[in-house]
Short mmCIF file of C-alpha atoms and ligand atoms in Angstrom, two decimals:
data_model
loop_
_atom_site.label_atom_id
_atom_site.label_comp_id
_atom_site.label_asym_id
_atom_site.label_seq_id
_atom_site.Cartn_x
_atom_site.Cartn_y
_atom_site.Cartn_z
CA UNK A 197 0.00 0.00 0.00
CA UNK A 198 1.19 3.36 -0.68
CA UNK A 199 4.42 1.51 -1.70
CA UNK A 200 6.09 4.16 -4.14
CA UNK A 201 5.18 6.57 -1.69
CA UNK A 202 7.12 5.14 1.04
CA UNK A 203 9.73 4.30 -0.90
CA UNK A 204 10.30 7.80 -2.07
CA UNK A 205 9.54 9.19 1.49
CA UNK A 206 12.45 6.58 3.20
CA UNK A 207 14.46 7.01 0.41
CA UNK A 208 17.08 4.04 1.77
CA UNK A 209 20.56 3.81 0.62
CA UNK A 210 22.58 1.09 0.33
CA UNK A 211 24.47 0.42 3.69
CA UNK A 212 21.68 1.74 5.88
CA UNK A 213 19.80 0.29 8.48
CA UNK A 214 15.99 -0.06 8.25
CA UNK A 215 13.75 -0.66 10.74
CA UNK A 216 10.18 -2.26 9.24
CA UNK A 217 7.57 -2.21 12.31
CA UNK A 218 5.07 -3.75 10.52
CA UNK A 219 6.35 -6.86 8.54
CA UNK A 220 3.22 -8.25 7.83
CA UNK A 221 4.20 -10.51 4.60
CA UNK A 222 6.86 -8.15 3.54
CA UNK A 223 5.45 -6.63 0.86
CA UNK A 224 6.94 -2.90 1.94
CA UNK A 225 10.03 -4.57 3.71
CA UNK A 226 10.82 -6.52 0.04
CA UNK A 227 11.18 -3.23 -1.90
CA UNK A 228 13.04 -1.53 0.84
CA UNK A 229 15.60 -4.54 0.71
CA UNK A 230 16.21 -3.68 -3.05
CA UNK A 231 17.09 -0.15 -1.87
CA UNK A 232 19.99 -1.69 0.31
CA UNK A 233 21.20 -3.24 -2.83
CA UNK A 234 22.55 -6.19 -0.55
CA UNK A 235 24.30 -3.97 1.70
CA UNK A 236 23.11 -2.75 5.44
CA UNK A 237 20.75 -4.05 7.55
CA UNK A 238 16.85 -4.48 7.63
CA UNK A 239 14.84 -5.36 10.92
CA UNK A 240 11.43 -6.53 11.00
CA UNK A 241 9.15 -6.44 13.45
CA UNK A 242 5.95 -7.89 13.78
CA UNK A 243 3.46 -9.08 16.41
CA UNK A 244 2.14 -12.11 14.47
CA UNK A 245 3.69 -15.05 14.78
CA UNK A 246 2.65 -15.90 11.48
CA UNK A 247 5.02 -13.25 10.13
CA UNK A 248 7.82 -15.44 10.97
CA UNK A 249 6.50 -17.76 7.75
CA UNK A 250 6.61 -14.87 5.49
CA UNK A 251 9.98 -13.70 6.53
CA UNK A 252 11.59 -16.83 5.91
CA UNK A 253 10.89 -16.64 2.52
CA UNK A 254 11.84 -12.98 2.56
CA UNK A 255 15.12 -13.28 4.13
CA UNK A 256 15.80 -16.71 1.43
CA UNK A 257 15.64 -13.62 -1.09
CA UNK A 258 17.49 -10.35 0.18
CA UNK A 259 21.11 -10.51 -0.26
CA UNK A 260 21.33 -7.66 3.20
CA UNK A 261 21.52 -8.76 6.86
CA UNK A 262 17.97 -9.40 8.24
CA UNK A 263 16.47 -9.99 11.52
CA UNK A 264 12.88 -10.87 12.64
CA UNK A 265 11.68 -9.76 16.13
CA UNK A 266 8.14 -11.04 16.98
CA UNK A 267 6.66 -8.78 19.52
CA UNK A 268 4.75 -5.27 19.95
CA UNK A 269 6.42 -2.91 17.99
CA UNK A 270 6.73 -0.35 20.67
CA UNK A 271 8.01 -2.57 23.10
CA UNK A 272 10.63 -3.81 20.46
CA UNK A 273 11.22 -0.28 19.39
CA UNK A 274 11.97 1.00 22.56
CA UNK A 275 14.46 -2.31 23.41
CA UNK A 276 16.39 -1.53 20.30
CA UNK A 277 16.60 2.00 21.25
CA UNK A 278 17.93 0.90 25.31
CA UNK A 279 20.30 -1.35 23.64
CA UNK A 280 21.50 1.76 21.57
CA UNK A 281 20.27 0.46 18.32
CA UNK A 282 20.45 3.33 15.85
CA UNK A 283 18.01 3.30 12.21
CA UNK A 284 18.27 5.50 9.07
CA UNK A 285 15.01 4.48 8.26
CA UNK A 286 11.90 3.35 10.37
CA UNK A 287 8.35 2.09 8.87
CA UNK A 288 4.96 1.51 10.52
CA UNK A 289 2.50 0.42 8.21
CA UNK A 290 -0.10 0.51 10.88
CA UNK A 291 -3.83 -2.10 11.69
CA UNK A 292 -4.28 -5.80 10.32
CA UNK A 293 -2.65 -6.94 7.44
CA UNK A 294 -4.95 -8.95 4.65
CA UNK A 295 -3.35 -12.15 5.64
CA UNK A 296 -5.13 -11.77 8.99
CA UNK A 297 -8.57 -10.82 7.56
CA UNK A 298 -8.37 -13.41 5.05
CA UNK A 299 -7.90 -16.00 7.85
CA UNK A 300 -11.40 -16.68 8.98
CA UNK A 301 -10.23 -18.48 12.37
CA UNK A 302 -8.23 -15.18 13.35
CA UNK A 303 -11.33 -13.77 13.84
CA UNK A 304 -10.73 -10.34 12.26
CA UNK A 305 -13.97 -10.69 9.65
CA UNK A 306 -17.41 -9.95 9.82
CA UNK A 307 -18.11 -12.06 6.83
CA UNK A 308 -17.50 -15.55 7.88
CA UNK A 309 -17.83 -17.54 11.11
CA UNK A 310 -14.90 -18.19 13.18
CA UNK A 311 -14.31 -18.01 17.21
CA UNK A 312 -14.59 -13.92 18.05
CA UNK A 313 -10.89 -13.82 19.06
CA UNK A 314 -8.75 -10.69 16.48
CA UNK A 315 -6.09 -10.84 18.68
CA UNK A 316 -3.17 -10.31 16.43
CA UNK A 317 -0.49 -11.69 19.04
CA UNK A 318 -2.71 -14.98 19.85
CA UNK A 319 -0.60 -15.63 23.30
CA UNK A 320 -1.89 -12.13 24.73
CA UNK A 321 -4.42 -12.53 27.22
CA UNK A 322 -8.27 -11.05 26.28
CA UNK A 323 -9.77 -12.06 23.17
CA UNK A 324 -12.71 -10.11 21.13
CA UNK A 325 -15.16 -12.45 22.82
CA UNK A 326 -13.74 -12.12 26.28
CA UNK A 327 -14.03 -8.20 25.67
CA UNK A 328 -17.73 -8.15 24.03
CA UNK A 329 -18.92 -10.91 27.60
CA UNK A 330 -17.33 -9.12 30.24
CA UNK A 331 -16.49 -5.39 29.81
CA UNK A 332 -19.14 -3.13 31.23
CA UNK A 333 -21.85 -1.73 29.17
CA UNK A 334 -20.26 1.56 29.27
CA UNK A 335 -17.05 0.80 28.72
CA UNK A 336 -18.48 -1.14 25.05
CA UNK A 337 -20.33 2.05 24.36
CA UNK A 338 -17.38 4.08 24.75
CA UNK A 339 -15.04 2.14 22.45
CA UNK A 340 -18.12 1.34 19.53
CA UNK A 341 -18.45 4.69 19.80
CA UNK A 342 -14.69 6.42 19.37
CA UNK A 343 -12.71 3.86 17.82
CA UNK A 344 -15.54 2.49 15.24
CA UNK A 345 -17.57 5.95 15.11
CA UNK A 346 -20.59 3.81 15.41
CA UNK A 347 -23.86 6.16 15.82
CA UNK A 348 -26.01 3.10 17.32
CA UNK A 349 -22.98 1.89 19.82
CA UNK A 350 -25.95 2.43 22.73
CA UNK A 351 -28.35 0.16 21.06
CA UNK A 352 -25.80 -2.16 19.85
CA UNK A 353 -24.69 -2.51 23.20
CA UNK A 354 -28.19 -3.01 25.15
CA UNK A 355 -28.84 -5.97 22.66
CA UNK A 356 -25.23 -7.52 23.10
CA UNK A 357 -25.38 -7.50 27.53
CA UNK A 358 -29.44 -9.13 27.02
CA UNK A 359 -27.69 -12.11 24.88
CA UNK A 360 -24.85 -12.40 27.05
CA UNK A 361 -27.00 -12.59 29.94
CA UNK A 362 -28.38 -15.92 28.52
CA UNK A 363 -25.48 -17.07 25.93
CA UNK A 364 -21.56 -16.00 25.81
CA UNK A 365 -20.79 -14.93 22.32
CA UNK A 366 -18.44 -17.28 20.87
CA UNK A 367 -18.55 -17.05 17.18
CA UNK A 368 -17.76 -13.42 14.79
CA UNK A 369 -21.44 -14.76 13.33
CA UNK A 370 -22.84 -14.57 16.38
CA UNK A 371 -22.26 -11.02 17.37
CA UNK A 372 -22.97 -9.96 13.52
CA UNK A 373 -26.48 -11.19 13.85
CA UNK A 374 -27.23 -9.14 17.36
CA UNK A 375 -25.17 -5.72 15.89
CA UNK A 376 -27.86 -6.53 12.30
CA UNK A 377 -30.98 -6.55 14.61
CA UNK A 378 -30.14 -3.95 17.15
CA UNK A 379 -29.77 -1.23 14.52
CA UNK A 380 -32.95 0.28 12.91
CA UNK A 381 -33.64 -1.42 9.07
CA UNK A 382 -32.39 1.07 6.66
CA UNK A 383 -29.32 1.75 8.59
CA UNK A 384 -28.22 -2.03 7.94
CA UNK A 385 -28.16 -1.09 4.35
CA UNK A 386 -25.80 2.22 4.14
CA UNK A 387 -22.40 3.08 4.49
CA UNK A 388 -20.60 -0.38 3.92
CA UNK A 389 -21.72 -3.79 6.25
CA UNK A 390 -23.43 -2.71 9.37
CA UNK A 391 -21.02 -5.05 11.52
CA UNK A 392 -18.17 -2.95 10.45
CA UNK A 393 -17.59 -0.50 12.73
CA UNK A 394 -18.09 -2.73 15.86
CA UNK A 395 -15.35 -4.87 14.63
CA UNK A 396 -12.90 -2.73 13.89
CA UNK A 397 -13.87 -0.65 17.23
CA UNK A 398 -12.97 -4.24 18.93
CA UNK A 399 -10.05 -4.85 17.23
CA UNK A 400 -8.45 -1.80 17.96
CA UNK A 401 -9.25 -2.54 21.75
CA UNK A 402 -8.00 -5.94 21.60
CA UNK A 403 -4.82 -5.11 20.07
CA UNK A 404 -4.63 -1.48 22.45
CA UNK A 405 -3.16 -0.34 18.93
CA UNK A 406 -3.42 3.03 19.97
CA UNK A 407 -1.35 3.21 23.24
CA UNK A 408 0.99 1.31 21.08
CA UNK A 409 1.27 3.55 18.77
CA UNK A 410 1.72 6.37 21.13
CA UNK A 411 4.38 4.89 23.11
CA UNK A 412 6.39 3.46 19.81
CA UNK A 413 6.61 7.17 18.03
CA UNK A 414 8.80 8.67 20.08
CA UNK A 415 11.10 5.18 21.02
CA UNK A 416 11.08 5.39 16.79
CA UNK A 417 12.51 9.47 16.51
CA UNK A 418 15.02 8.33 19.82
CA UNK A 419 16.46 6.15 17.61
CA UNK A 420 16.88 7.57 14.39
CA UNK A 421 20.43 9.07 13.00
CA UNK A 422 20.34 12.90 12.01
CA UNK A 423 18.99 12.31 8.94
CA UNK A 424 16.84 9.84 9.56
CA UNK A 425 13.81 9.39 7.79
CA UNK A 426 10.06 7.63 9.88
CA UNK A 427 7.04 7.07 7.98
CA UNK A 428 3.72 5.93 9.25
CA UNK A 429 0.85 4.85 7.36
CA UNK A 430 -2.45 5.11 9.19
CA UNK A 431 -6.03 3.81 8.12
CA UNK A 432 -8.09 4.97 11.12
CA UNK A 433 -8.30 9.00 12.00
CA UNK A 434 -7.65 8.57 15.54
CA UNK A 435 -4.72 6.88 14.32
CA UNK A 436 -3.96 9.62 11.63
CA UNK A 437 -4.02 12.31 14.57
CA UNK A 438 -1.66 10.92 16.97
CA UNK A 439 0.93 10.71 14.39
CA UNK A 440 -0.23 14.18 12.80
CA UNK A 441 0.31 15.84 16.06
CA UNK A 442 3.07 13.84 17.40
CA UNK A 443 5.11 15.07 14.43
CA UNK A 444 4.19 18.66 14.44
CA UNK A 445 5.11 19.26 18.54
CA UNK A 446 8.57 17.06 17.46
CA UNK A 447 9.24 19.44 14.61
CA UNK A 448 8.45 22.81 16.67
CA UNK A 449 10.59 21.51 19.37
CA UNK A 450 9.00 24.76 21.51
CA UNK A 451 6.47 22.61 24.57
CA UNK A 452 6.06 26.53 26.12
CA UNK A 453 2.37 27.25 26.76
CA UNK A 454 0.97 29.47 24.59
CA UNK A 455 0.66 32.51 26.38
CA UNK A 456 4.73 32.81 27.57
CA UNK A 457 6.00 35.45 26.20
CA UNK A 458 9.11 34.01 25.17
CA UNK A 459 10.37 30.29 25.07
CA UNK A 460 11.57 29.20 28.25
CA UNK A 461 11.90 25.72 27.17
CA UNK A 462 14.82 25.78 24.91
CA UNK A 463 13.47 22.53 23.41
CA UNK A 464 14.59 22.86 19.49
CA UNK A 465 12.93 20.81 16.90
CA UNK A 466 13.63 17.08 16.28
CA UNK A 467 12.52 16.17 13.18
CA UNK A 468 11.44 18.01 10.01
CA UNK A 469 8.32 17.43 8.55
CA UNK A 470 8.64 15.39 4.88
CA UNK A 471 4.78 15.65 4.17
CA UNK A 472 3.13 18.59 5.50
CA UNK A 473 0.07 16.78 4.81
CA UNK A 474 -0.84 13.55 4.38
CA UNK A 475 -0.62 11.62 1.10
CA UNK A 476 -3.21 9.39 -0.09
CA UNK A 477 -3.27 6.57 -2.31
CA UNK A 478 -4.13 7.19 -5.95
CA UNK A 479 -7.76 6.35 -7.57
CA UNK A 480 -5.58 3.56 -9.40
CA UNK A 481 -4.55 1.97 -6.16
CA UNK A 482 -8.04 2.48 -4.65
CA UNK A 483 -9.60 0.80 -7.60
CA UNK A 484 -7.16 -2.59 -6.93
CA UNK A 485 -7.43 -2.57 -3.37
CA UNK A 486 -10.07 -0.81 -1.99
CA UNK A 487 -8.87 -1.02 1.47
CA UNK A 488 -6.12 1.75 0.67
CA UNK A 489 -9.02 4.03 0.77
CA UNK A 490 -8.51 5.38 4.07
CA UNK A 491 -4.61 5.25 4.22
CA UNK A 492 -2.78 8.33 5.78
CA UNK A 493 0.91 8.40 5.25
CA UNK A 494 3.31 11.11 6.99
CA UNK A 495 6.80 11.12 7.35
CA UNK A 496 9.54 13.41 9.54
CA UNK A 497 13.61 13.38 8.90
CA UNK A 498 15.22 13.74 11.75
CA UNK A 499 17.29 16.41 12.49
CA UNK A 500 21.01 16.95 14.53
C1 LIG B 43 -1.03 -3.45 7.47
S1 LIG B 43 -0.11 -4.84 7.94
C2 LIG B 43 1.48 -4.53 7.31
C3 LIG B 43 1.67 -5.03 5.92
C4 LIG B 43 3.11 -4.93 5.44
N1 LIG B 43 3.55 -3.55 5.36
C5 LIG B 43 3.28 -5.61 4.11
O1 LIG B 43 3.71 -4.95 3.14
O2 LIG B 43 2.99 -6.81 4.03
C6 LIG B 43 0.14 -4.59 9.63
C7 LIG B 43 1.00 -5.63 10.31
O3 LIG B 43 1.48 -5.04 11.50
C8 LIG B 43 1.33 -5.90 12.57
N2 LIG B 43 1.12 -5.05 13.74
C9 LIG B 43 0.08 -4.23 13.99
N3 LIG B 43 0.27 -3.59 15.15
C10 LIG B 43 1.46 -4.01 15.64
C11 LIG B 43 2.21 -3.71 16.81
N4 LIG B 43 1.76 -2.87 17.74
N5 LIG B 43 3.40 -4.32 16.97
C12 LIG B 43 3.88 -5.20 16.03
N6 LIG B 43 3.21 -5.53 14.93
C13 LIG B 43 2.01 -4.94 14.72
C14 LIG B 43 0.16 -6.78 12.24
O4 LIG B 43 0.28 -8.02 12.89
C15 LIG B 43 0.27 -6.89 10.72
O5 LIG B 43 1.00 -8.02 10.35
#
């Protein structure tokens, strides 16, 4: 997704090291190999253990030094960065990759049945259907509502705590079927499937992929090289806004309040700002794979 885009944003020589957050099944990591042109150093990262599969074969094919770590990305990011692990180039290609919606027994998909579970690291502890049986009402209305910007979260809610009352959801199929009756009729027939929102609301919660994201940003500018280039590709606008104003505060270096007359901070900038706004895929790319529809990429270059 995006993939010129990032190329042309990390812009990776040969000799560097690059830092791929987000292996998935390598499709970004494979073209910023070719940049090394077999020399330097590419890491990937990925919380899936069924990355590991897809990284063999990678690593089979890219002449440069490569190294999977399976684990949260800002957890590995800031581990790397303790053990003084520098990068000239850092990606996060943030959410679920298609290999894990196209997986029916991951859970991730509203349109086949398969245990509730979307957790992408399948050793963590709560599952989708452990989150949808026990977490109180409010707290489900809270995440349907800012994480999947779902406008019948209340009602959606109310019907799932009467079925749990008498059956535990289980099965993705299960919880499609409540979320289809609970909203009113001609709302089950706009803006996309009307389990949607729900699951990725639940997915996000699952995975916490915001507080990961939060805590991996700066762990990602600690350890860049002046020069240093960190591009994030975001598909949800919460998402889109941590990293939007992440990288603005790190480029105006100034944390003063408003209202001081002068900076008493002394806090200069850390990164410059490679997209002052966000690109967007192409209607070509959109038209292949309409899931790049709502893709956000920014990048910064750090500075020293
Ligand atoms: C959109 S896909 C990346 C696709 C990849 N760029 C490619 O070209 O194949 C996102 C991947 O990031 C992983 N992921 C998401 N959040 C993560 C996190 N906090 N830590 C580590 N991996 C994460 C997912 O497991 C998934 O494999």
């Amino acid at each position: 997704m995006l993939a010129e885009e990032v190329r042309d944003l990390l812009a990776v020589q040969p000799g560097e090291t690059v830092i791929d957050g987000t292996f998935g099944s390598g499709g970004h990591s494979t073209l910023l190999a070719a940049d090394l042109q077999g020399r330097g150093k590419l890491i990937a990262i990925d919380r899936d253990p069924g990355a590991r599969d897809y990284f063999a074969r990678f690593e089979q094919t890219t002449p440069a030094q490569t190294r999977f770590l399976r684990g949260d990305f800002s957890l590995v990011l800031q581990q790397l960065c303790a053990n003084d692990v520098k990068a000239d180039a850092i990606l996060l290609d943030l959410g679920v990759s298609s290999m894990q919606i196209d997986t029916p027994e991951r859970g991730f998909s509203y349109a086949a049945d398969a245990p509730l579970d979307m957790r992408m690291d399948p050793s963590d502890e709560i599952s989708a259907a452990d989150l949808v049986n026990e977490w109180p009402e409010k707290e489900l209305v809270k995440i349907f509502h800012t994480y999947g910007e779902e406008r019948y979260a209340r009602q959606i809610v109310r019907a799932i705590v009467r079925r749990r009352r008498e059956q535990p959801f289980e099965r993705t199929l299960d919880l499609v079927d409540v979320i289809k009756h609970a909203i009113p009729a001609p709302a089950r027939f706009g803006e996309g499937h009307p389990a949607k929102r729900v699951f990725q609301a639940l997915r996000i919660a699952v995975n916490d992929e915001l507080v990961s994201l939060e805590d991996a940003l700066p762990a990602a500018v600690d350890m860049l090289r002046p020069g240093g280039r960190l591009a994030v590709i975001a598909f949800h606008s919460l998402e889109d806004r941590i990293v939007k104003q992440f990288f603005r505060a790190e480029a105006k270096g100034c944390i003063c309040p408003p209202d001081f007359p002068i900076c008493a901070c002394s806090r200069d900038p850390e990164v410059r700002l490679l997209t002052p706004r966000a690109l967007r895929p192409g209607t070509r790319e959109v038209a292949v794979n309409p899931r790049a529809a709502s893709a956000r990429l920014r990048g910064v270059m750090k500075v020293g």
